[in-house]
Amino acid sequence: MSVKKLAVLISGGGTNLQAIIDATSQKKINAEIKIVISNREDAYGLVRAEKHGIKNMCISSKNLTDEEYSEKLLEIFKKEEIDFVVLAGFLKILSKDLVMQYKNRIINIHPSLIPSFCGKGYYGIKVHEKAIEYGVKVTGATVHFIDENADTGPIIEQRTVDVDDFDTPNTLQLKVLVIEHEILVSSLKKLCNEELEVVGRRVIKRDVKRGGKDEKGIDKRL
Amino acid sequence: MSVKKLAVLISGGGTNLQAIIDATSQKKINAEIKIVISNREDAYGLVRAEKHGIKNMCISSKNLTDEEYSEKLLEIFKKEEIDFVVLAGFLKILSKDLVMQYKNRIINIHPSLIPSFCGKGYYGIKVHEKAIEYGVKVTGATVHFIDENADTGPIIEQRTVDVDDFDTPNTLQLKVLVIEHEILVSSLKKLCNEELEVVGRRVIKRDVKRGGKDEKGIDKRL
């Protein structure tokens, strides 16, 4: 199986990027990071990439529409022959055209149990503020494919953490960050090993043994 | 501490009622079930109550508004000196007046991780159909206090189950039912031991040692 080529998109510190760098350099994932792109020049993730000798660049999103910005990304993805794109704390919206061209090949990590606490306005610490305010006893993180809307694509993996009486948005963020790293790496591993398939909105393990689909192309298990 | 008097409201089979019957008869909860009320005559839960010598009755909701029905309930709650009310698969809406009079004393069990898959139209097997259709990897159950709206009151306890590739709404329902019983009993135990307090929307453990509140009535931990 070919080693998959990844592009990782960031807007900030890039701790999730670091988790991918570690996993690829330790050969835990069948992939190499071809390029790291930030929409902000001061994103510390660019330094992380540089430290590990990974090609990186800032493409500023200033004065560009989502469509114009996505076109620039698309050009790079094609040039670098990117297989999968990881949004690791990337706060720009991708164009429909880009999402369509890379259908089920762009993944995102979100710090809640989607469909709770997701969608427009739910990013960063705000997600945890809302969870604390609502009083949920369990929250978590979700890795999902990107579709045309915010945080609505098919879910690859979810993991949970308990919300304790004394948790604040900050302590919760730290707890969730740990599992974000875990499920991002584990999802990427399955993705790069071609173990996943999308049936409706469900992401399930490809049935290697039975080939997965019958002669009419219909999933045998349904 | 006085033994708490419970009313359990049902509309159907009453497996959650059975869990409470078992827990009270084994003295796992500091409570006795004073009465079981069903809005349907054919609810098997009434038979369960009868078998265990628990007072039970059907109050049909036919031709009654929510307000009229709730007034009848209120009358019984007062007569029986009920401390806490458990909605165990009870499909009627209670009036605002009843909810206000029994604020933070009526609890409900819902078969999802609220705020996912809850609110109007989400009951019974439909909850699990929606979860499967959405493709979540984790679901669960929630015990919460009742407020004026459907499934929105402060959350007492949540527990999770994994959704596997081969789960159907039916298998999921069975898996979730097991944890429903667990958290319903565990929530009731805390409630009847007066261990809980509600701060904003958060239900937290009352700090017995420190008395919980300072001389101005403000929670010391906030």
PDB file of N, CA and C in Angstrom, chain A residues 105-175:
ATOM      1  N   ARG A 105     -12.024  13.006   1.857  1.00  0.00           N
ATOM      2  CA  ARG A 105     -10.556  13.008   1.940  1.00  0.00           C
ATOM      3  C   ARG A 105     -10.050  14.161   2.799  1.00  0.00           C
ATOM      4  N   ILE A 106     -10.981  14.984   3.313  1.00  0.00           N
ATOM      5  CA  ILE A 106     -10.590  16.055   4.237  1.00  0.00           C
ATOM      6  C   ILE A 106     -11.203  15.748   5.599  1.00  0.00           C
ATOM      7  N   ILE A 107     -10.361  15.708   6.627  1.00  0.00           N
ATOM      8  CA  ILE A 107     -10.898  15.432   7.965  1.00  0.00           C
ATOM      9  C   ILE A 107     -10.664  16.608   8.902  1.00  0.00           C
ATOM     10  N   ASN A 108     -11.528  16.693   9.902  1.00  0.00           N
ATOM     11  CA  ASN A 108     -11.480  17.784  10.875  1.00  0.00           C
ATOM     12  C   ASN A 108     -11.591  17.200  12.274  1.00  0.00           C
ATOM     13  N   ILE A 109     -10.997  17.898  13.238  1.00  0.00           N
ATOM     14  CA  ILE A 109     -11.150  17.491  14.636  1.00  0.00           C
ATOM     15  C   ILE A 109     -11.933  18.586  15.359  1.00  0.00           C
ATOM     16  N   HIS A 110     -12.956  18.159  16.112  1.00  0.00           N
ATOM     17  CA  HIS A 110     -13.794  19.132  16.836  1.00  0.00           C
ATOM     18  C   HIS A 110     -13.881  18.721  18.315  1.00  0.00           C
ATOM     19  N   PRO A 111     -13.736  19.677  19.226  1.00  0.00           N
ATOM     20  CA  PRO A 111     -13.646  19.327  20.646  1.00  0.00           C
ATOM     21  C   PRO A 111     -14.990  19.148  21.364  1.00  0.00           C
ATOM     22  N   SER A 112     -15.914  18.419  20.759  1.00  0.00           N
ATOM     23  CA  SER A 112     -17.161  18.056  21.444  1.00  0.00           C
ATOM     24  C   SER A 112     -17.691  16.773  20.831  1.00  0.00           C
ATOM     25  N   LEU A 113     -18.737  16.226  21.449  1.00  0.00           N
ATOM     26  CA  LEU A 113     -19.408  15.058  20.884  1.00  0.00           C
ATOM     27  C   LEU A 113     -20.476  15.555  19.913  1.00  0.00           C
ATOM     28  N   ILE A 114     -20.078  15.748  18.665  1.00  0.00           N
ATOM     29  CA  ILE A 114     -21.030  16.172  17.641  1.00  0.00           C
ATOM     30  C   ILE A 114     -22.190  15.194  17.595  1.00  0.00           C
ATOM     31  N   PRO A 115     -23.499  15.585  17.520  1.00  0.00           N
ATOM     32  CA  PRO A 115     -23.967  16.931  17.189  1.00  0.00           C
ATOM     33  C   PRO A 115     -24.146  17.900  18.365  1.00  0.00           C
ATOM     34  N   SER A 116     -23.608  17.616  19.528  1.00  0.00           N
ATOM     35  CA  SER A 116     -23.664  18.594  20.618  1.00  0.00           C
ATOM     36  C   SER A 116     -22.557  19.640  20.457  1.00  0.00           C
ATOM     37  N   PHE A 117     -22.882  20.873  20.755  1.00  0.00           N
ATOM     38  CA  PHE A 117     -21.896  21.954  20.819  1.00  0.00           C
ATOM     39  C   PHE A 117     -21.019  22.054  19.574  1.00  0.00           C
ATOM     40  N   CYS A 118     -21.661  22.144  18.425  1.00  0.00           N
ATOM     41  CA  CYS A 118     -20.906  22.312  17.186  1.00  0.00           C
ATOM     42  C   CYS A 118     -21.646  23.271  16.260  1.00  0.00           C
ATOM     43  N   GLY A 119     -21.044  23.565  15.130  1.00  0.00           N
ATOM     44  CA  GLY A 119     -21.629  24.500  14.171  1.00  0.00           C
ATOM     45  C   GLY A 119     -21.034  25.886  14.326  1.00  0.00           C
ATOM     46  N   LYS A 120     -21.634  26.830  13.636  1.00  0.00           N
ATOM     47  CA  LYS A 120     -21.118  28.204  13.651  1.00  0.00           C
ATOM     48  C   LYS A 120     -20.991  28.755  15.076  1.00  0.00           C
ATOM     49  N   GLY A 121     -19.896  29.395  15.358  1.00  0.00           N
ATOM     50  CA  GLY A 121     -19.716  30.023  16.668  1.00  0.00           C
ATOM     51  C   GLY A 121     -19.142  29.097  17.722  1.00  0.00           C
ATOM     52  N   TYR A 122     -19.055  27.805  17.407  1.00  0.00           N
ATOM     53  CA  TYR A 122     -18.498  26.855  18.366  1.00  0.00           C
ATOM     54  C   TYR A 122     -17.081  26.497  17.958  1.00  0.00           C
ATOM     55  N   TYR A 123     -16.111  27.227  18.495  1.00  0.00           N
ATOM     56  CA  TYR A 123     -14.718  26.865  18.241  1.00  0.00           C
ATOM     57  C   TYR A 123     -13.888  27.244  19.459  1.00  0.00           C
ATOM     58  N   GLY A 124     -12.744  26.552  19.579  1.00  0.00           N
ATOM     59  CA  GLY A 124     -11.819  26.829  20.679  1.00  0.00           C
ATOM     60  C   GLY A 124     -12.478  26.700  22.038  1.00  0.00           C
ATOM     61  N   ILE A 125     -12.113  27.583  22.935  1.00  0.00           N
ATOM     62  CA  ILE A 125     -12.562  27.516  24.332  1.00  0.00           C
ATOM     63  C   ILE A 125     -14.076  27.688  24.447  1.00  0.00           C
ATOM     64  N   LYS A 126     -14.697  28.354  23.464  1.00  0.00           N
ATOM     65  CA  LYS A 126     -16.149  28.583  23.510  1.00  0.00           C
ATOM     66  C   LYS A 126     -16.934  27.283  23.597  1.00  0.00           C
ATOM     67  N   VAL A 127     -16.434  26.253  22.911  1.00  0.00           N
ATOM     68  CA  VAL A 127     -17.102  24.949  22.931  1.00  0.00           C
ATOM     69  C   VAL A 127     -17.204  24.445  24.371  1.00  0.00           C
ATOM     70  N   HIS A 128     -16.122  24.591  25.108  1.00  0.00           N
ATOM     71  CA  HIS A 128     -16.080  24.091  26.484  1.00  0.00           C
ATOM     72  C   HIS A 128     -16.879  24.990  27.427  1.00  0.00           C
ATOM     73  N   GLU A 129     -16.877  26.269  27.166  1.00  0.00           N
ATOM     74  CA  GLU A 129     -17.720  27.189  27.945  1.00  0.00           C
ATOM     75  C   GLU A 129     -19.186  26.785  27.834  1.00  0.00           C
ATOM     76  N   LYS A 130     -19.603  26.481  26.605  1.00  0.00           N
ATOM     77  CA  LYS A 130     -21.007  26.097  26.377  1.00  0.00           C
ATOM     78  C   LYS A 130     -21.333  24.767  27.058  1.00  0.00           C
ATOM     79  N   ALA A 131     -20.402  23.841  27.016  1.00  0.00           N
ATOM     80  CA  ALA A 131     -20.637  22.533  27.636  1.00  0.00           C
ATOM     81  C   ALA A 131     -20.764  22.667  29.158  1.00  0.00           C
ATOM     82  N   ILE A 132     -19.897  23.467  29.748  1.00  0.00           N
ATOM     83  CA  ILE A 132     -19.938  23.704  31.206  1.00  0.00           C
ATOM     84  C   ILE A 132     -21.250  24.405  31.570  1.00  0.00           C
ATOM     85  N   GLU A 133     -21.580  25.412  30.807  1.00  0.00           N
ATOM     86  CA  GLU A 133     -22.796  26.197  31.059  1.00  0.00           C
ATOM     87  C   GLU A 133     -24.037  25.308  30.970  1.00  0.00           C
ATOM     88  N   TYR A 134     -24.060  24.417  29.990  1.00  0.00           N
ATOM     89  CA  TYR A 134     -25.215  23.528  29.811  1.00  0.00           C
ATOM     90  C   TYR A 134     -25.300  22.516  30.952  1.00  0.00           C
ATOM     91  N   GLY A 135     -24.122  22.179  31.508  1.00  0.00           N
ATOM     92  CA  GLY A 135     -24.102  21.232  32.626  1.00  0.00           C
ATOM     93  C   GLY A 135     -24.041  19.773  32.209  1.00  0.00           C
ATOM     94  N   VAL A 136     -23.481  19.498  31.025  1.00  0.00           N
ATOM     95  CA  VAL A 136     -23.356  18.086  30.627  1.00  0.00           C
ATOM     96  C   VAL A 136     -22.362  17.375  31.534  1.00  0.00           C
ATOM     97  N   LYS A 137     -22.552  16.085  31.695  1.00  0.00           N
ATOM     98  CA  LYS A 137     -21.683  15.279  32.556  1.00  0.00           C
ATOM     99  C   LYS A 137     -20.624  14.543  31.747  1.00  0.00           C
ATOM    100  N   VAL A 138     -20.825  14.526  30.439  1.00  0.00           N
ATOM    101  CA  VAL A 138     -19.883  13.873  29.534  1.00  0.00           C
ATOM    102  C   VAL A 138     -19.691  14.771  28.322  1.00  0.00           C
ATOM    103  N   THR A 139     -18.449  14.962  27.905  1.00  0.00           N
ATOM    104  CA  THR A 139     -18.199  15.616  26.618  1.00  0.00           C
ATOM    105  C   THR A 139     -17.109  14.809  25.912  1.00  0.00           C
ATOM    106  N   GLY A 140     -16.468  15.354  24.898  1.00  0.00           N
ATOM    107  CA  GLY A 140     -15.473  14.564  24.201  1.00  0.00           C
ATOM    108  C   GLY A 140     -14.961  15.246  22.961  1.00  0.00           C
ATOM    109  N   ALA A 141     -14.510  14.443  22.017  1.00  0.00           N
ATOM    110  CA  ALA A 141     -13.989  14.984  20.765  1.00  0.00           C
ATOM    111  C   ALA A 141     -14.458  14.115  19.608  1.00  0.00           C
ATOM    112  N   THR A 142     -14.494  14.727  18.436  1.00  0.00           N
ATOM    113  CA  THR A 142     -14.995  14.053  17.237  1.00  0.00           C
ATOM    114  C   THR A 142     -14.042  14.301  16.063  1.00  0.00           C
ATOM    115  N   VAL A 143     -13.684  13.230  15.354  1.00  0.00           N
ATOM    116  CA  VAL A 143     -13.001  13.384  14.064  1.00  0.00           C
ATOM    117  C   VAL A 143     -14.014  13.050  12.981  1.00  0.00           C
ATOM    118  N   HIS A 144     -14.150  13.942  12.008  1.00  0.00           N
ATOM    119  CA  HIS A 144     -15.163  13.712  10.978  1.00  0.00           C
ATOM    120  C   HIS A 144     -14.687  14.206   9.616  1.00  0.00           C
ATOM    121  N   PHE A 145     -15.289  13.658   8.565  1.00  0.00           N
ATOM    122  CA  PHE A 145     -15.035  14.171   7.226  1.00  0.00           C
ATOM    123  C   PHE A 145     -15.724  15.520   7.083  1.00  0.00           C
ATOM    124  N   ILE A 146     -15.177  16.332   6.217  1.00  0.00           N
ATOM    125  CA  ILE A 146     -15.757  17.646   5.952  1.00  0.00           C
ATOM    126  C   ILE A 146     -16.796  17.517   4.839  1.00  0.00           C
ATOM    127  N   ASP A 147     -17.988  18.102   5.067  1.00  0.00           N
ATOM    128  CA  ASP A 147     -18.917  18.260   3.946  1.00  0.00           C
ATOM    129  C   ASP A 147     -19.212  19.746   3.765  1.00  0.00           C
ATOM    130  N   GLU A 148     -20.309  20.081   3.109  1.00  0.00           N
ATOM    131  CA  GLU A 148     -20.544  21.474   2.730  1.00  0.00           C
ATOM    132  C   GLU A 148     -20.830  22.395   3.914  1.00  0.00           C
ATOM    133  N   ASN A 149     -21.248  21.821   5.044  1.00  0.00           N
ATOM    134  CA  ASN A 149     -21.610  22.656   6.191  1.00  0.00           C
ATOM    135  C   ASN A 149     -20.595  22.518   7.327  1.00  0.00           C
ATOM    136  N   ALA A 150     -20.758  23.365   8.334  1.00  0.00           N
ATOM    137  CA  ALA A 150     -19.817  23.354   9.458  1.00  0.00           C
ATOM    138  C   ALA A 150     -20.092  22.180  10.396  1.00  0.00           C
ATOM    139  N   ASP A 151     -19.105  21.332  10.606  1.00  0.00           N
ATOM    140  CA  ASP A 151     -19.164  20.244  11.604  1.00  0.00           C
ATOM    141  C   ASP A 151     -20.263  19.221  11.357  1.00  0.00           C
ATOM    142  N   THR A 152     -20.684  19.025  10.112  1.00  0.00           N
ATOM    143  CA  THR A 152     -21.801  18.098   9.884  1.00  0.00           C
ATOM    144  C   THR A 152     -21.431  16.820   9.121  1.00  0.00           C
ATOM    145  N   GLY A 153     -20.183  16.698   8.681  1.00  0.00           N
ATOM    146  CA  GLY A 153     -19.813  15.541   7.856  1.00  0.00           C
ATOM    147  C   GLY A 153     -19.785  14.227   8.625  1.00  0.00           C
ATOM    148  N   PRO A 154     -19.710  13.109   7.889  1.00  0.00           N
ATOM    149  CA  PRO A 154     -19.702  11.781   8.501  1.00  0.00           C
ATOM    150  C   PRO A 154     -18.619  11.623   9.578  1.00  0.00           C
ATOM    151  N   ILE A 155     -18.996  11.004  10.687  1.00  0.00           N
ATOM    152  CA  ILE A 155     -18.118  10.891  11.861  1.00  0.00           C
ATOM    153  C   ILE A 155     -17.248   9.642  11.780  1.00  0.00           C
ATOM    154  N   ILE A 156     -15.933   9.841  11.911  1.00  0.00           N
ATOM    155  CA  ILE A 156     -14.985   8.730  11.871  1.00  0.00           C
ATOM    156  C   ILE A 156     -14.775   8.150  13.260  1.00  0.00           C
ATOM    157  N   GLU A 157     -14.613   9.022  14.235  1.00  0.00           N
ATOM    158  CA  GLU A 157     -14.325   8.534  15.586  1.00  0.00           C
ATOM    159  C   GLU A 157     -14.752   9.554  16.634  1.00  0.00           C
ATOM    160  N   GLN A 158     -15.229   9.068  17.778  1.00  0.00           N
ATOM    161  CA  GLN A 158     -15.556   9.923  18.913  1.00  0.00           C
ATOM    162  C   GLN A 158     -15.032   9.267  20.179  1.00  0.00           C
ATOM    163  N   ARG A 159     -14.568  10.075  21.098  1.00  0.00           N
ATOM    164  CA  ARG A 159     -14.158   9.559  22.399  1.00  0.00           C
ATOM    165  C   ARG A 159     -14.625  10.537  23.461  1.00  0.00           C
ATOM    166  N   THR A 160     -14.840  10.031  24.679  1.00  0.00           N
ATOM    167  CA  THR A 160     -15.471  10.857  25.712  1.00  0.00           C
ATOM    168  C   THR A 160     -14.543  11.163  26.891  1.00  0.00           C
ATOM    169  N   VAL A 161     -14.837  12.242  27.592  1.00  0.00           N
ATOM    170  CA  VAL A 161     -14.251  12.509  28.911  1.00  0.00           C
ATOM    171  C   VAL A 161     -15.391  12.920  29.836  1.00  0.00           C
ATOM    172  N   ASP A 162     -15.238  12.609  31.118  1.00  0.00           N
ATOM    173  CA  ASP A 162     -16.226  13.036  32.106  1.00  0.00           C
ATOM    174  C   ASP A 162     -16.027  14.513  32.434  1.00  0.00           C
ATOM    175  N   VAL A 163     -17.133  15.206  32.654  1.00  0.00           N
ATOM    176  CA  VAL A 163     -17.064  16.573  33.157  1.00  0.00           C
ATOM    177  C   VAL A 163     -17.280  16.494  34.663  1.00  0.00           C
ATOM    178  N   ASP A 164     -16.290  16.911  35.438  1.00  0.00           N
ATOM    179  CA  ASP A 164     -16.400  16.835  36.892  1.00  0.00           C
ATOM    180  C   ASP A 164     -16.924  18.147  37.468  1.00  0.00           C
ATOM    181  N   ASP A 165     -17.395  18.075  38.719  1.00  0.00           N
ATOM    182  CA  ASP A 165     -17.997  19.244  39.361  1.00  0.00           C
ATOM    183  C   ASP A 165     -17.076  20.469  39.344  1.00  0.00           C
ATOM    184  N   PHE A 166     -15.789  20.226  39.460  1.00  0.00           N
ATOM    185  CA  PHE A 166     -14.874  21.358  39.577  1.00  0.00           C
ATOM    186  C   PHE A 166     -14.242  21.761  38.242  1.00  0.00           C
ATOM    187  N   ASP A 167     -14.648  21.124  37.156  1.00  0.00           N
ATOM    188  CA  ASP A 167     -14.091  21.485  35.854  1.00  0.00           C
ATOM    189  C   ASP A 167     -14.500  22.904  35.450  1.00  0.00           C
ATOM    190  N   THR A 168     -13.562  23.597  34.821  1.00  0.00           N
ATOM    191  CA  THR A 168     -13.821  24.904  34.219  1.00  0.00           C
ATOM    192  C   THR A 168     -13.605  24.722  32.716  1.00  0.00           C
ATOM    193  N   PRO A 169     -13.974  25.696  31.897  1.00  0.00           N
ATOM    194  CA  PRO A 169     -13.694  25.564  30.462  1.00  0.00           C
ATOM    195  C   PRO A 169     -12.217  25.253  30.193  1.00  0.00           C
ATOM    196  N   ASN A 170     -11.324  25.830  30.980  1.00  0.00           N
ATOM    197  CA  ASN A 170      -9.893  25.599  30.770  1.00  0.00           C
ATOM    198  C   ASN A 170      -9.451  24.182  31.106  1.00  0.00           C
ATOM    199  N   THR A 171      -9.919  23.650  32.238  1.00  0.00           N
ATOM    200  CA  THR A 171      -9.505  22.280  32.593  1.00  0.00           C
ATOM    201  C   THR A 171     -10.119  21.285  31.611  1.00  0.00           C
ATOM    202  N   LEU A 172     -11.339  21.599  31.178  1.00  0.00           N
ATOM    203  CA  LEU A 172     -12.014  20.720  30.224  1.00  0.00           C
ATOM    204  C   LEU A 172     -11.272  20.713  28.885  1.00  0.00           C
ATOM    205  N   GLN A 173     -10.834  21.893  28.467  1.00  0.00           N
ATOM    206  CA  GLN A 173     -10.096  21.994  27.204  1.00  0.00           C
ATOM    207  C   GLN A 173      -8.849  21.111  27.243  1.00  0.00           C
ATOM    208  N   LEU A 174      -8.150  21.137  28.367  1.00  0.00           N
ATOM    209  CA  LEU A 174      -6.926  20.338  28.489  1.00  0.00           C
ATOM    210  C   LEU A 174      -7.240  18.844  28.441  1.00  0.00           C
ATOM    211  N   LYS A 175      -8.300  18.441  29.147  1.00  0.00           N
ATOM    212  CA  LYS A 175      -8.683  17.027  29.145  1.00  0.00           C
ATOM    213  C   LYS A 175      -9.082  16.557  27.750  1.00  0.00           C
TER     214      LYS A 175
END
